[in-house]
Every structure is written in structure tokens, then in C-alpha cells.
Amino acid sequence: MKIIVTGGAGFIGSNFVHYVYRERPDWQITVLDALTYAGNRANLDGLDPSRVTLVEGNITDAELVDKLVSEHDAVVHYAAESHNDNSLQNPRPFLDTNIIGTYTILEAVRKHGKRLHHISTDEVYGDLELDDPNRFTENTPYNPSSPYSSTKAGSDLLVRAWGRSFGVEATISNCSNNYGPFQHVEKFIPRQITEVLEGRRPKLYGTGENVRDWIHTEDHSSAVLTILEKGKIGETYLIGADGEKDNKSVVELILTEMGKAADEYDHVNDRPGHDMRYAIDSTKLRNELGWMPKFTDFEAGLKSTIDWYTQNESWWKPQKAETEAKYAK
Ligand code: NAD
Ligand code: TDX
């Protein structure tokens, strides 16, 4: 099997590359990544270059995408502009990469008759009230809130349309909030851990009552490989590990785990349009494809993530000052 992993030098894509490298030793992996601010060659360190190739290029480059797709069996499409706060500052790159980039990949897999798995997010469903007894399922109507989530929703709809109109063999997965090593310091958990490591106080948006449904990134990878191999063409699968936590509790856990008082954080201005709660019901994936998450102890996973950032300062330090300067602005 020869696969292309778009965005394979980013947080979740690189975790998937390492996972497939270990779990499918006879597969060849080509990473197609533009190495934006969020991509990092170091995320692929330690992989045998005879099995993993990094092509530095843009998913909107139709000629390049066409050539690569013609030489592979399947595309696992992670590449995206992925941060909500950036999308509020400057939406344009989100349209280019998430919409035009996905369109470019769809046209290539259509032309060459190749399998596509499209990676998406639970944010396409909008948000839930804190006391809503329901969680998101594959049948929840799309209702995205931000430029980021609306472009991800648009990309999902393109994939569905190319399946129905042109017979493209595609599956889609919508996953909840990932955490783990190699996540960019702009995101909530790494931002707070590295703020504490640099001697500053974590920054909680608004009251901090917002709830996210956390999943360890390796559980996301095992789910994607399951869908790639066993998923039914044309279907969407929700990926989640029953990990709902409010942001305030997560910041308090980080602080106590790092030897600080639980209240040593600041409330800062809320994110405009801030989604209140995400929650995934992954029954379909579990019952139909037999997938189960392994890293269900959030406190243990958070502790090992804190250890990783503590031990890998050289990985995150170069991005930290620039990221905080962007936030300050
Ligand atoms: P990330 O920002 O860490 O990585 C994105 C990668 O894509 C980077 O390596 C970047 O260089 C690359 N990229 C961006 N634009 C590109 C382009 N035009 N051409 C080629 N490469 C490009 O993102 P992430 O958090 O790892 O998210 C990966 C995917 O998973 C995204 O599709 C995202 O929507 C989805 N997702 C993320 C989460 C989460 O919690 N982070 C949850 C559910 C789904
Ligand atoms: O400094 C912060 N303080 C804070 O309170 C930051 C950066 C975030 N937050 C809050 C906002 C959210 O409620 O923490 C929560 C998580 O924020 P992000 O890490 O920015 O993630 P979120 O907006 O939930 O989106 C993430 O999950 C779904 C990913 O970034 C998306 O790519 C994915 O699709």
C-alpha cells in the first residue's frame, strides 16, 4: 500500500505517519506538506527515508497533487488551516487551503480513481448547550460557527458531492479535540503548559465553562487507520473517546500537575462566537468497525503531555514568542 498523508508534518498528521509506520511495516508513506508555520520537519524525525518521503508542496498545486496521486493507492487528507483564533484574524488562508485544497485533491482522486479519507472535525456541527442530553452523531445537522469550522464544513460537503456525483471512493471522519505531543503552542493545552514553563500564568477565555471532548491523538490515528481499511465507502464516522472536560478544570489540572496553586491563572477576553460545548457519540465507529480508544485516562495523558513539553523545550521554544506576540496583538 502506498499512501499520501497531506499535512503529515503537522500535529495529528505526523502522529498518524508514526502510527502507520509502526503498525503497517510494509506500507510506503509520502507526506505532502507546505510546511506552514504549523508544519515541522522535526515531527518526522527518526523515520526511515526509504519508507517515508516528505514532499514540500501545497495541496492547491494541481499539477503536483495530480502527479503524486497518480503514483499512490490512497490519500489521507489532514492538511488544513486548523486554528479558530487565526481564522478570526485572517480567514483567507482557510478558504484557500481547506476549500480549494480539498477541491484540488478531489479532482486528482477522481481522475485517477484513488481512495480518499478526509479528516474533519466535530466543529462542523456547531455547539451544544451545557445541559443538552444529546451528543453529536453522524445525523446532526451542520451548523458551523467560525471561518475555520465553516471551511471544514464546506470541505466535507465537497467530498460528499464528489462521491455522489462522480463516484469518488471517499470516507469522512469528524473527530473531537486532540491532545498529545507535537501540538502547536497556539492551541489551548500546549499554550498553557508552556506559559507555566516560561513563568507566566495560563489564560482562560471568558468564564472557562466551555466544554471540549478530549481524545489522545494516538486514538485518533488508530480510528483513522480502521476507517481507511474497513470503512464503508461514502460513509461518515464520528471519532471520540468520551472525554468531556470544561476548560477551567483542564487549566486547574495543568497547574496542580505542574506544582502550582490551582487558581494561578488569568481570565482573558472571550473568543468571539466561542462554541460552548462539543461532545461526540462514536457508537457507529465502535459498533460497525470495532474501534475502541485506549488512552481514556485523561489525567494520565495530560501528565505525559506535560512531561513531553517539559523535556522538549527545543521543539516548541522557536514558535513560542511569535505565537504570544500574535495573541498580544
Ligand atoms: P496543524 O495545524 O497542526 O497541521 C496542519 C498541517 O497542514 C501543517 O503541517 C501544515 O504545514 C499543513 N498545511 C497547511 N496548509 C497546507 C497547504 N495548503 N498545503 C499543504 N500542507 C498544508 O493541524 P492539526 O491540529 O494537526 O489538524 C490536522 C487535521 O485534523 C485538520 O484537518 C483539522 O481540521 C483536523 N482536526 C483537528 C483537531 C484538533 O483537535 N487539532 C480535531 C479534529 C480534526
Ligand atoms: O489560550 C486559550 N485559552 C482558552 O481558554 C486558548 C488558545 C483556547 N482557550 C479555549 C478555547 C476553547 O474553548 O480552550 C478551548 C480549546 O481551544 P483550541 O485549542 O483553540 O481548540 P478549539 O477551538 O476547540 O478547536 C480544536 O478542536 C477542534 C482544534 O484547534 C481544531 O483544529 C479542531 O477542529
Short mmCIF file of C-alpha atoms and ligand atoms in Angstrom, two decimals:
data_model
loop_
_atom_site.label_atom_id
_atom_site.label_comp_id
_atom_site.label_asym_id
_atom_site.label_seq_id
_atom_site.Cartn_x
_atom_site.Cartn_y
_atom_site.Cartn_z
CA MET A 1 0.00 0.00 0.00
CA LYS A 2 1.34 3.44 -0.97
CA ILE A 3 -0.39 6.34 0.74
CA ILE A 4 -0.16 10.13 0.66
CA VAL A 5 -0.66 11.86 4.00
CA THR A 6 -1.39 15.55 3.41
CA GLY A 7 -0.46 17.74 6.38
CA GLY A 8 1.74 14.90 7.66
CA ALA A 9 4.26 17.32 9.18
CA GLY A 10 1.60 18.87 11.45
CA PHE A 11 0.40 17.69 14.87
CA ILE A 12 -2.18 15.00 14.09
CA GLY A 13 -0.91 14.09 10.61
CA SER A 14 2.61 13.35 11.90
CA ASN A 15 1.19 11.24 14.71
CA PHE A 16 -0.69 9.23 12.06
CA VAL A 17 2.51 8.82 9.99
CA HIS A 18 4.38 7.43 13.03
CA TYR A 19 1.43 5.20 13.87
CA VAL A 20 1.13 3.71 10.36
CA TYR A 21 4.93 3.36 10.14
CA ARG A 22 4.82 1.15 13.28
CA GLU A 23 1.57 -0.71 12.56
CA ARG A 24 1.94 -1.36 8.79
CA PRO A 25 5.67 -2.03 8.20
CA ASP A 26 5.16 -2.83 4.50
CA TRP A 27 3.44 0.48 3.62
CA GLN A 28 5.12 3.38 1.82
CA ILE A 29 4.17 6.84 3.06
CA THR A 30 4.51 10.14 1.17
CA VAL A 31 3.89 13.25 3.23
CA LEU A 32 2.67 16.24 1.22
CA ASP A 33 3.05 19.32 3.40
CA ALA A 34 3.57 23.02 2.68
CA LEU A 35 5.47 23.43 5.98
CA THR A 36 3.44 26.47 7.01
CA TYR A 37 4.02 27.94 10.49
CA ALA A 38 2.23 24.80 11.79
CA GLY A 39 4.33 22.22 9.94
CA ASN A 40 7.67 20.99 11.24
CA ARG A 41 10.13 18.58 9.63
CA ALA A 42 11.28 17.54 13.09
CA ASN A 43 7.87 15.88 13.62
CA LEU A 44 9.02 13.17 11.19
CA ASP A 45 12.48 12.62 12.73
CA GLY A 46 13.58 9.02 13.18
CA LEU A 47 11.62 7.58 10.24
CA ASP A 48 13.45 5.54 7.60
CA PRO A 49 13.62 7.66 4.42
CA SER A 50 13.25 4.52 2.29
CA ARG A 51 9.68 4.21 3.69
CA VAL A 52 8.69 7.83 4.36
CA THR A 53 9.23 10.70 1.92
CA LEU A 54 8.44 14.33 2.65
CA VAL A 55 7.36 16.36 -0.39
CA GLU A 56 7.31 20.06 0.44
CA GLY A 57 4.39 21.39 -1.57
CA ASN A 58 0.96 22.93 -1.45
CA ILE A 59 -2.30 20.96 -1.76
CA THR A 60 -3.62 23.76 -4.00
CA ASP A 61 -0.86 22.96 -6.55
CA ALA A 62 -2.98 20.92 -9.01
CA GLU A 63 -0.05 19.70 -11.12
CA LEU A 64 1.89 18.41 -8.12
CA VAL A 65 -1.17 16.84 -6.50
CA ASP A 66 -2.18 15.14 -9.76
CA LYS A 67 1.27 13.60 -10.23
CA LEU A 68 1.53 12.36 -6.63
CA VAL A 69 -2.00 10.93 -6.59
CA SER A 70 -1.33 9.05 -9.85
CA GLU A 71 1.61 7.28 -8.13
CA HIS A 72 -0.21 6.20 -4.93
CA ASP A 73 -3.15 4.00 -3.84
CA ALA A 74 -4.85 6.30 -1.34
CA VAL A 75 -4.83 9.80 0.15
CA VAL A 76 -5.39 10.53 3.84
CA HIS A 77 -6.13 14.24 3.89
CA TYR A 78 -5.16 16.07 7.09
CA ALA A 79 -3.73 19.31 5.64
CA ALA A 80 -5.70 22.33 6.81
CA GLU A 81 -5.50 25.71 8.41
CA SER A 82 -6.60 24.44 11.82
CA HIS A 83 -6.77 27.25 14.40
CA ASN A 84 -10.02 29.08 15.17
CA ASP A 85 -8.32 32.18 16.59
CA ASN A 86 -6.26 32.61 13.38
CA SER A 87 -9.41 32.27 11.30
CA LEU A 88 -10.96 35.20 13.19
CA GLN A 89 -7.87 37.31 12.45
CA ASN A 90 -7.47 36.39 8.75
CA PRO A 91 -9.95 33.96 7.16
CA ARG A 92 -8.46 33.92 3.64
CA PRO A 93 -5.86 31.12 4.06
CA PHE A 94 -8.67 28.95 5.46
CA LEU A 95 -10.62 29.30 2.22
CA ASP A 96 -7.53 28.61 0.10
CA THR A 97 -6.33 25.51 1.93
CA ASN A 98 -9.49 24.00 3.38
CA ILE A 99 -11.77 24.60 0.39
CA ILE A 100 -9.59 24.95 -2.73
CA GLY A 101 -7.02 22.48 -1.37
CA THR A 102 -9.68 19.83 -0.76
CA TYR A 103 -11.20 20.53 -4.19
CA THR A 104 -7.75 20.04 -5.77
CA ILE A 105 -7.32 16.67 -4.06
CA LEU A 106 -10.83 15.59 -5.03
CA GLU A 107 -10.18 16.35 -8.68
CA ALA A 108 -6.98 14.26 -8.63
CA VAL A 109 -8.54 11.22 -6.89
CA ARG A 110 -11.50 11.46 -9.28
CA LYS A 111 -9.23 11.48 -12.34
CA HIS A 112 -7.05 8.60 -11.15
CA GLY A 113 -9.75 6.53 -9.36
CA LYS A 114 -7.97 6.55 -5.99
CA ARG A 115 -9.32 6.10 -2.44
CA LEU A 116 -9.65 9.21 -0.22
CA HIS A 117 -10.09 9.52 3.51
CA HIS A 118 -10.95 13.08 4.52
CA ILE A 119 -10.14 14.27 8.05
CA SER A 120 -12.61 16.67 9.59
CA THR A 121 -13.76 18.00 12.92
CA ASP A 122 -16.74 17.90 15.26
CA GLU A 123 -16.89 21.71 14.97
CA VAL A 124 -18.86 21.40 11.73
CA TYR A 125 -21.89 20.62 13.92
CA GLY A 126 -21.73 23.93 15.81
CA ASP A 127 -22.09 23.68 19.58
CA LEU A 128 -24.30 22.17 22.28
CA GLU A 129 -25.76 23.71 25.43
CA LEU A 130 -24.02 22.58 28.61
CA ASP A 131 -27.13 20.69 29.77
CA ASP A 132 -28.09 19.17 26.40
CA PRO A 133 -28.51 15.39 26.96
CA ASN A 134 -27.63 14.74 23.31
CA ARG A 135 -24.17 14.46 21.76
CA PHE A 136 -23.19 14.91 18.10
CA THR A 137 -23.92 11.94 15.83
CA GLU A 138 -23.46 11.38 12.09
CA ASN A 139 -27.03 12.70 11.65
CA THR A 140 -26.58 16.03 13.44
CA PRO A 141 -27.19 18.94 11.01
CA TYR A 142 -24.19 21.06 10.04
CA ASN A 143 -24.14 24.43 11.81
CA PRO A 144 -20.56 25.77 11.93
CA SER A 145 -19.73 28.97 13.84
CA SER A 146 -16.29 30.22 12.77
CA PRO A 147 -14.43 30.80 9.50
CA TYR A 148 -12.35 27.71 10.41
CA SER A 149 -15.29 25.40 11.05
CA SER A 150 -17.32 26.71 8.12
CA THR A 151 -14.46 25.98 5.71
CA LYS A 152 -14.08 22.49 7.20
CA ALA A 153 -17.85 22.00 6.78
CA GLY A 154 -17.53 23.18 3.17
CA SER A 155 -14.73 20.70 2.53
CA ASP A 156 -16.84 17.83 3.94
CA LEU A 157 -19.72 18.77 1.64
CA LEU A 158 -17.39 18.83 -1.38
CA VAL A 159 -16.22 15.30 -0.51
CA ARG A 160 -19.83 14.08 -0.24
CA ALA A 161 -20.77 15.72 -3.55
CA TRP A 162 -17.75 14.25 -5.38
CA GLY A 163 -18.77 10.85 -4.01
CA ARG A 164 -22.35 11.11 -5.14
CA SER A 165 -21.85 12.90 -8.47
CA PHE A 166 -18.56 11.38 -9.65
CA GLY A 167 -18.33 8.11 -7.69
CA VAL A 168 -15.18 9.16 -5.81
CA GLU A 169 -14.41 6.44 -3.23
CA ALA A 170 -14.25 8.51 -0.08
CA THR A 171 -14.89 8.29 3.65
CA ILE A 172 -15.00 11.17 6.14
CA SER A 173 -14.23 11.29 9.85
CA ASN A 174 -15.13 14.09 12.28
CA CYS A 175 -13.04 13.97 15.43
CA SER A 176 -13.17 15.85 18.73
CA ASN A 177 -10.34 17.91 20.32
CA ASN A 178 -6.98 16.15 20.15
CA TYR A 179 -4.15 16.46 22.68
CA GLY A 180 -0.69 14.93 22.97
CA PRO A 181 2.93 15.61 21.96
CA PHE A 182 3.84 17.79 18.92
CA GLN A 183 0.75 20.05 19.18
CA HIS A 184 1.47 23.67 18.21
CA VAL A 185 1.79 26.10 21.15
CA GLU A 186 -1.07 28.22 19.78
CA LYS A 187 -3.56 25.54 20.93
CA PHE A 188 -5.14 25.53 24.40
CA ILE A 189 -3.28 22.75 26.27
CA PRO A 190 0.26 23.36 24.91
CA ARG A 191 -0.21 27.11 25.30
CA GLN A 192 -1.00 26.83 29.00
CA ILE A 193 1.75 24.26 29.72
CA THR A 194 4.39 26.41 28.01
CA GLU A 195 3.12 29.60 29.70
CA VAL A 196 3.74 27.91 33.06
CA LEU A 197 7.15 26.62 31.90
CA GLU A 198 8.08 30.21 30.94
CA GLY A 199 6.95 31.52 34.33
CA ARG A 200 3.67 33.13 33.23
CA ARG A 201 0.04 32.46 34.15
CA PRO A 202 -2.34 30.42 31.95
CA LYS A 203 -5.01 32.37 30.07
CA LEU A 204 -8.59 31.19 30.19
CA TYR A 205 -11.07 32.62 27.68
CA GLY A 206 -14.21 34.03 29.35
CA THR A 207 -15.51 32.08 32.33
CA GLY A 208 -13.85 28.82 31.25
CA GLU A 209 -17.14 26.89 31.44
CA ASN A 210 -16.80 25.85 27.77
CA VAL A 211 -16.53 22.09 27.35
CA ARG A 212 -14.29 20.19 24.93
CA ASP A 213 -14.34 16.40 24.37
CA TRP A 214 -10.66 15.41 24.60
CA ILE A 215 -9.12 12.47 22.75
CA HIS A 216 -5.47 11.43 22.72
CA THR A 217 -4.07 11.89 19.23
CA GLU A 218 -2.94 8.25 19.04
CA ASP A 219 -6.56 7.13 19.48
CA HIS A 220 -7.46 9.43 16.57
CA SER A 221 -4.76 7.72 14.47
CA SER A 222 -5.98 4.20 15.27
CA ALA A 223 -9.52 5.24 14.35
CA VAL A 224 -8.41 6.71 11.00
CA LEU A 225 -6.45 3.58 10.09
CA THR A 226 -9.51 1.47 10.97
CA ILE A 227 -11.73 3.58 8.72
CA LEU A 228 -9.19 3.59 5.88
CA GLU A 229 -9.06 -0.21 5.94
CA LYS A 230 -12.58 -1.20 6.97
CA GLY A 231 -14.80 1.86 6.46
CA LYS A 232 -17.70 1.73 4.04
CA ILE A 233 -17.27 3.99 1.00
CA GLY A 234 -19.50 7.06 1.19
CA GLU A 235 -19.87 6.91 4.98
CA THR A 236 -19.03 9.42 7.70
CA TYR A 237 -17.71 8.26 11.11
CA LEU A 238 -17.50 10.34 14.27
CA ILE A 239 -14.39 9.78 16.41
CA GLY A 240 -14.46 10.47 20.14
CA ALA A 241 -13.33 8.95 23.44
CA ASP A 242 -15.94 10.22 25.95
CA GLY A 243 -13.51 12.84 27.27
CA GLU A 244 -15.68 15.87 28.09
CA LYS A 245 -13.97 18.42 30.37
CA ASP A 246 -14.58 22.13 30.93
CA ASN A 247 -11.63 24.44 30.19
CA LYS A 248 -11.39 25.71 33.76
CA SER A 249 -10.89 22.16 35.09
CA VAL A 250 -8.22 21.49 32.46
CA VAL A 251 -6.26 24.63 33.42
CA GLU A 252 -6.55 23.72 37.11
CA LEU A 253 -5.29 20.19 36.39
CA ILE A 254 -2.31 21.55 34.43
CA LEU A 255 -1.42 23.95 37.25
CA THR A 256 -1.63 21.38 40.04
CA GLU A 257 0.26 18.78 38.00
CA MET A 258 3.00 21.41 37.44
CA GLY A 259 3.29 22.17 41.16
CA LYS A 260 1.33 25.46 41.17
CA ALA A 261 -1.80 26.56 43.02
CA ALA A 262 -4.96 25.69 41.05
CA ASP A 263 -6.05 29.36 40.88
CA GLU A 264 -2.82 30.82 39.46
CA TYR A 265 -4.41 31.68 36.08
CA ASP A 266 -6.00 34.76 34.47
CA HIS A 267 -9.38 35.17 32.81
CA VAL A 268 -8.89 36.99 29.48
CA ASN A 269 -11.31 38.31 26.84
CA ASP A 270 -13.55 35.60 25.42
CA ARG A 271 -13.18 34.32 21.84
CA PRO A 272 -15.86 35.96 19.62
CA GLY A 273 -18.54 33.39 18.75
CA HIS A 274 -16.93 30.93 21.19
CA ASP A 275 -18.60 27.50 20.89
CA MET A 276 -19.91 26.36 24.29
CA ARG A 277 -19.66 22.59 24.14
CA TYR A 278 -18.61 19.78 21.81
CA ALA A 279 -19.48 16.15 22.57
CA ILE A 280 -19.16 13.11 20.31
CA ASP A 281 -21.18 9.92 20.21
CA SER A 282 -18.86 7.43 18.45
CA THR A 283 -21.21 4.42 18.69
CA LYS A 284 -21.26 3.88 14.91
CA LEU A 285 -17.46 3.60 14.65
CA ARG A 286 -17.30 1.31 17.69
CA ASN A 287 -20.20 -0.98 16.69
CA GLU A 288 -19.71 -1.18 12.93
CA LEU A 289 -15.89 -1.19 12.71
CA GLY A 290 -14.95 -2.48 16.18
CA TRP A 291 -12.74 0.51 17.13
CA MET A 292 -12.07 1.34 20.79
CA PRO A 293 -9.96 4.15 22.30
CA LYS A 294 -7.01 3.09 24.50
CA PHE A 295 -5.93 6.33 26.17
CA THR A 296 -9.09 7.00 28.18
CA ASP A 297 -7.38 8.23 31.39
CA PHE A 298 -7.27 11.98 30.63
CA GLU A 299 -5.25 12.87 33.74
CA ALA A 300 -2.55 10.31 32.86
CA GLY A 301 -2.48 11.51 29.24
CA LEU A 302 -2.25 15.14 30.34
CA LYS A 303 0.60 14.32 32.72
CA SER A 304 2.62 12.60 29.97
CA THR A 305 1.88 15.57 27.64
CA ILE A 306 3.19 17.98 30.31
CA ASP A 307 6.31 15.78 30.65
CA TRP A 308 6.82 15.87 26.88
CA TYR A 309 6.69 19.70 26.68
CA THR A 310 8.95 19.94 29.74
CA GLN A 311 11.53 17.68 28.09
CA ASN A 312 11.24 19.09 24.54
CA GLU A 313 11.73 22.81 25.01
CA SER A 314 13.91 22.95 21.88
CA TRP A 315 10.91 21.77 19.81
CA TRP A 316 8.43 24.46 20.99
CA LYS A 317 10.67 27.36 22.04
CA PRO A 318 11.28 28.71 18.49
CA GLN A 319 7.50 29.14 17.94
CA LYS A 320 6.55 30.43 21.37
CA ALA A 321 7.49 34.15 21.29
CA GLU A 322 5.94 34.64 17.83
CA THR A 323 2.73 32.88 18.90
CA GLU A 324 2.36 35.01 22.04
CA ALA A 325 3.12 38.18 20.05
CA LYS A 326 0.25 37.23 17.70
CA TYR A 327 -2.07 36.74 20.68
CA ALA A 328 -0.98 40.03 22.25
CA LYS A 329 -1.81 41.86 19.02
P1 NAD B 1 -1.87 21.54 12.31
O1 NAD B 1 -2.18 22.99 12.08
O2 NAD B 1 -1.00 21.15 13.46
O3 NAD B 1 -1.20 20.92 11.00
C1 NAD B 1 -1.64 21.22 9.70
C2 NAD B 1 -0.56 20.78 8.71
O4 NAD B 1 -1.04 21.04 7.40
C3 NAD B 1 0.77 21.51 8.87
O5 NAD B 1 1.85 20.60 8.79
C4 NAD B 1 0.79 22.48 7.69
O6 NAD B 1 2.10 22.79 7.25
C5 NAD B 1 -0.01 21.70 6.66
N1 NAD B 1 -0.65 22.58 5.67
C6 NAD B 1 -1.41 23.68 5.90
N2 NAD B 1 -1.81 24.24 4.75
C7 NAD B 1 -1.30 23.46 3.75
C8 NAD B 1 -1.39 23.51 2.35
N3 NAD B 1 -2.07 24.47 1.72
N4 NAD B 1 -0.76 22.54 1.63
C9 NAD B 1 -0.08 21.56 2.25
N5 NAD B 1 0.05 21.47 3.59
C10 NAD B 1 -0.57 22.41 4.33
O7 NAD B 1 -3.30 20.84 12.38
P2 NAD B 1 -3.78 19.60 13.25
O8 NAD B 1 -4.27 20.08 14.56
O9 NAD B 1 -2.76 18.52 13.19
O10 NAD B 1 -5.07 19.17 12.39
C11 NAD B 1 -4.95 18.26 11.29
C12 NAD B 1 -6.32 17.98 10.72
O11 NAD B 1 -7.16 17.43 11.72
C13 NAD B 1 -7.05 19.22 10.19
O12 NAD B 1 -7.73 18.84 9.01
C14 NAD B 1 -8.03 19.57 11.30
O13 NAD B 1 -9.15 20.23 10.79
C15 NAD B 1 -8.37 18.18 11.82
N6 NAD B 1 -8.82 18.12 13.22
C16 NAD B 1 -8.07 18.68 14.20
C17 NAD B 1 -8.46 18.54 15.54
C18 NAD B 1 -7.63 19.10 16.67
O14 NAD B 1 -8.02 18.97 17.83
N7 NAD B 1 -6.49 19.72 16.43
C19 NAD B 1 -9.63 17.85 15.84
C20 NAD B 1 -10.40 17.31 14.79
C21 NAD B 1 -9.97 17.44 13.49
O1 TDX B 2 -5.43 30.47 25.38
C1 TDX B 2 -6.50 29.85 25.24
N1 TDX B 2 -7.43 29.89 26.25
C2 TDX B 2 -8.61 29.24 26.18
O2 TDX B 2 -9.41 29.29 27.13
C3 TDX B 2 -6.81 29.10 24.04
C4 TDX B 2 -5.83 29.04 22.91
C5 TDX B 2 -8.02 28.45 23.98
N2 TDX B 2 -8.91 28.51 25.01
C6 TDX B 2 -10.18 27.77 24.94
C7 TDX B 2 -10.96 27.91 23.66
C8 TDX B 2 -11.64 26.55 23.52
O3 TDX B 2 -12.83 26.52 24.28
O4 TDX B 2 -9.82 26.38 25.01
C9 TDX B 2 -10.64 25.58 24.15
C10 TDX B 2 -9.79 24.85 23.14
O5 TDX B 2 -9.24 25.83 22.26
P1 TDX B 2 -8.36 25.44 20.97
O6 TDX B 2 -7.18 24.61 21.41
O7 TDX B 2 -8.11 26.66 20.20
O8 TDX B 2 -9.32 24.40 20.22
P2 TDX B 2 -10.79 24.54 19.60
O9 TDX B 2 -11.12 25.94 19.22
O10 TDX B 2 -11.72 23.80 20.49
O11 TDX B 2 -10.55 23.70 18.23
C11 TDX B 2 -9.77 22.49 18.25
O12 TDX B 2 -10.57 21.36 18.21
C12 TDX B 2 -11.24 21.07 17.01
C13 TDX B 2 -8.75 22.47 17.11
O13 TDX B 2 -7.95 23.63 17.15
C14 TDX B 2 -9.44 22.33 15.80
O14 TDX B 2 -8.47 22.18 14.75
C15 TDX B 2 -10.31 21.11 15.83
O15 TDX B 2 -11.05 21.04 14.65
#
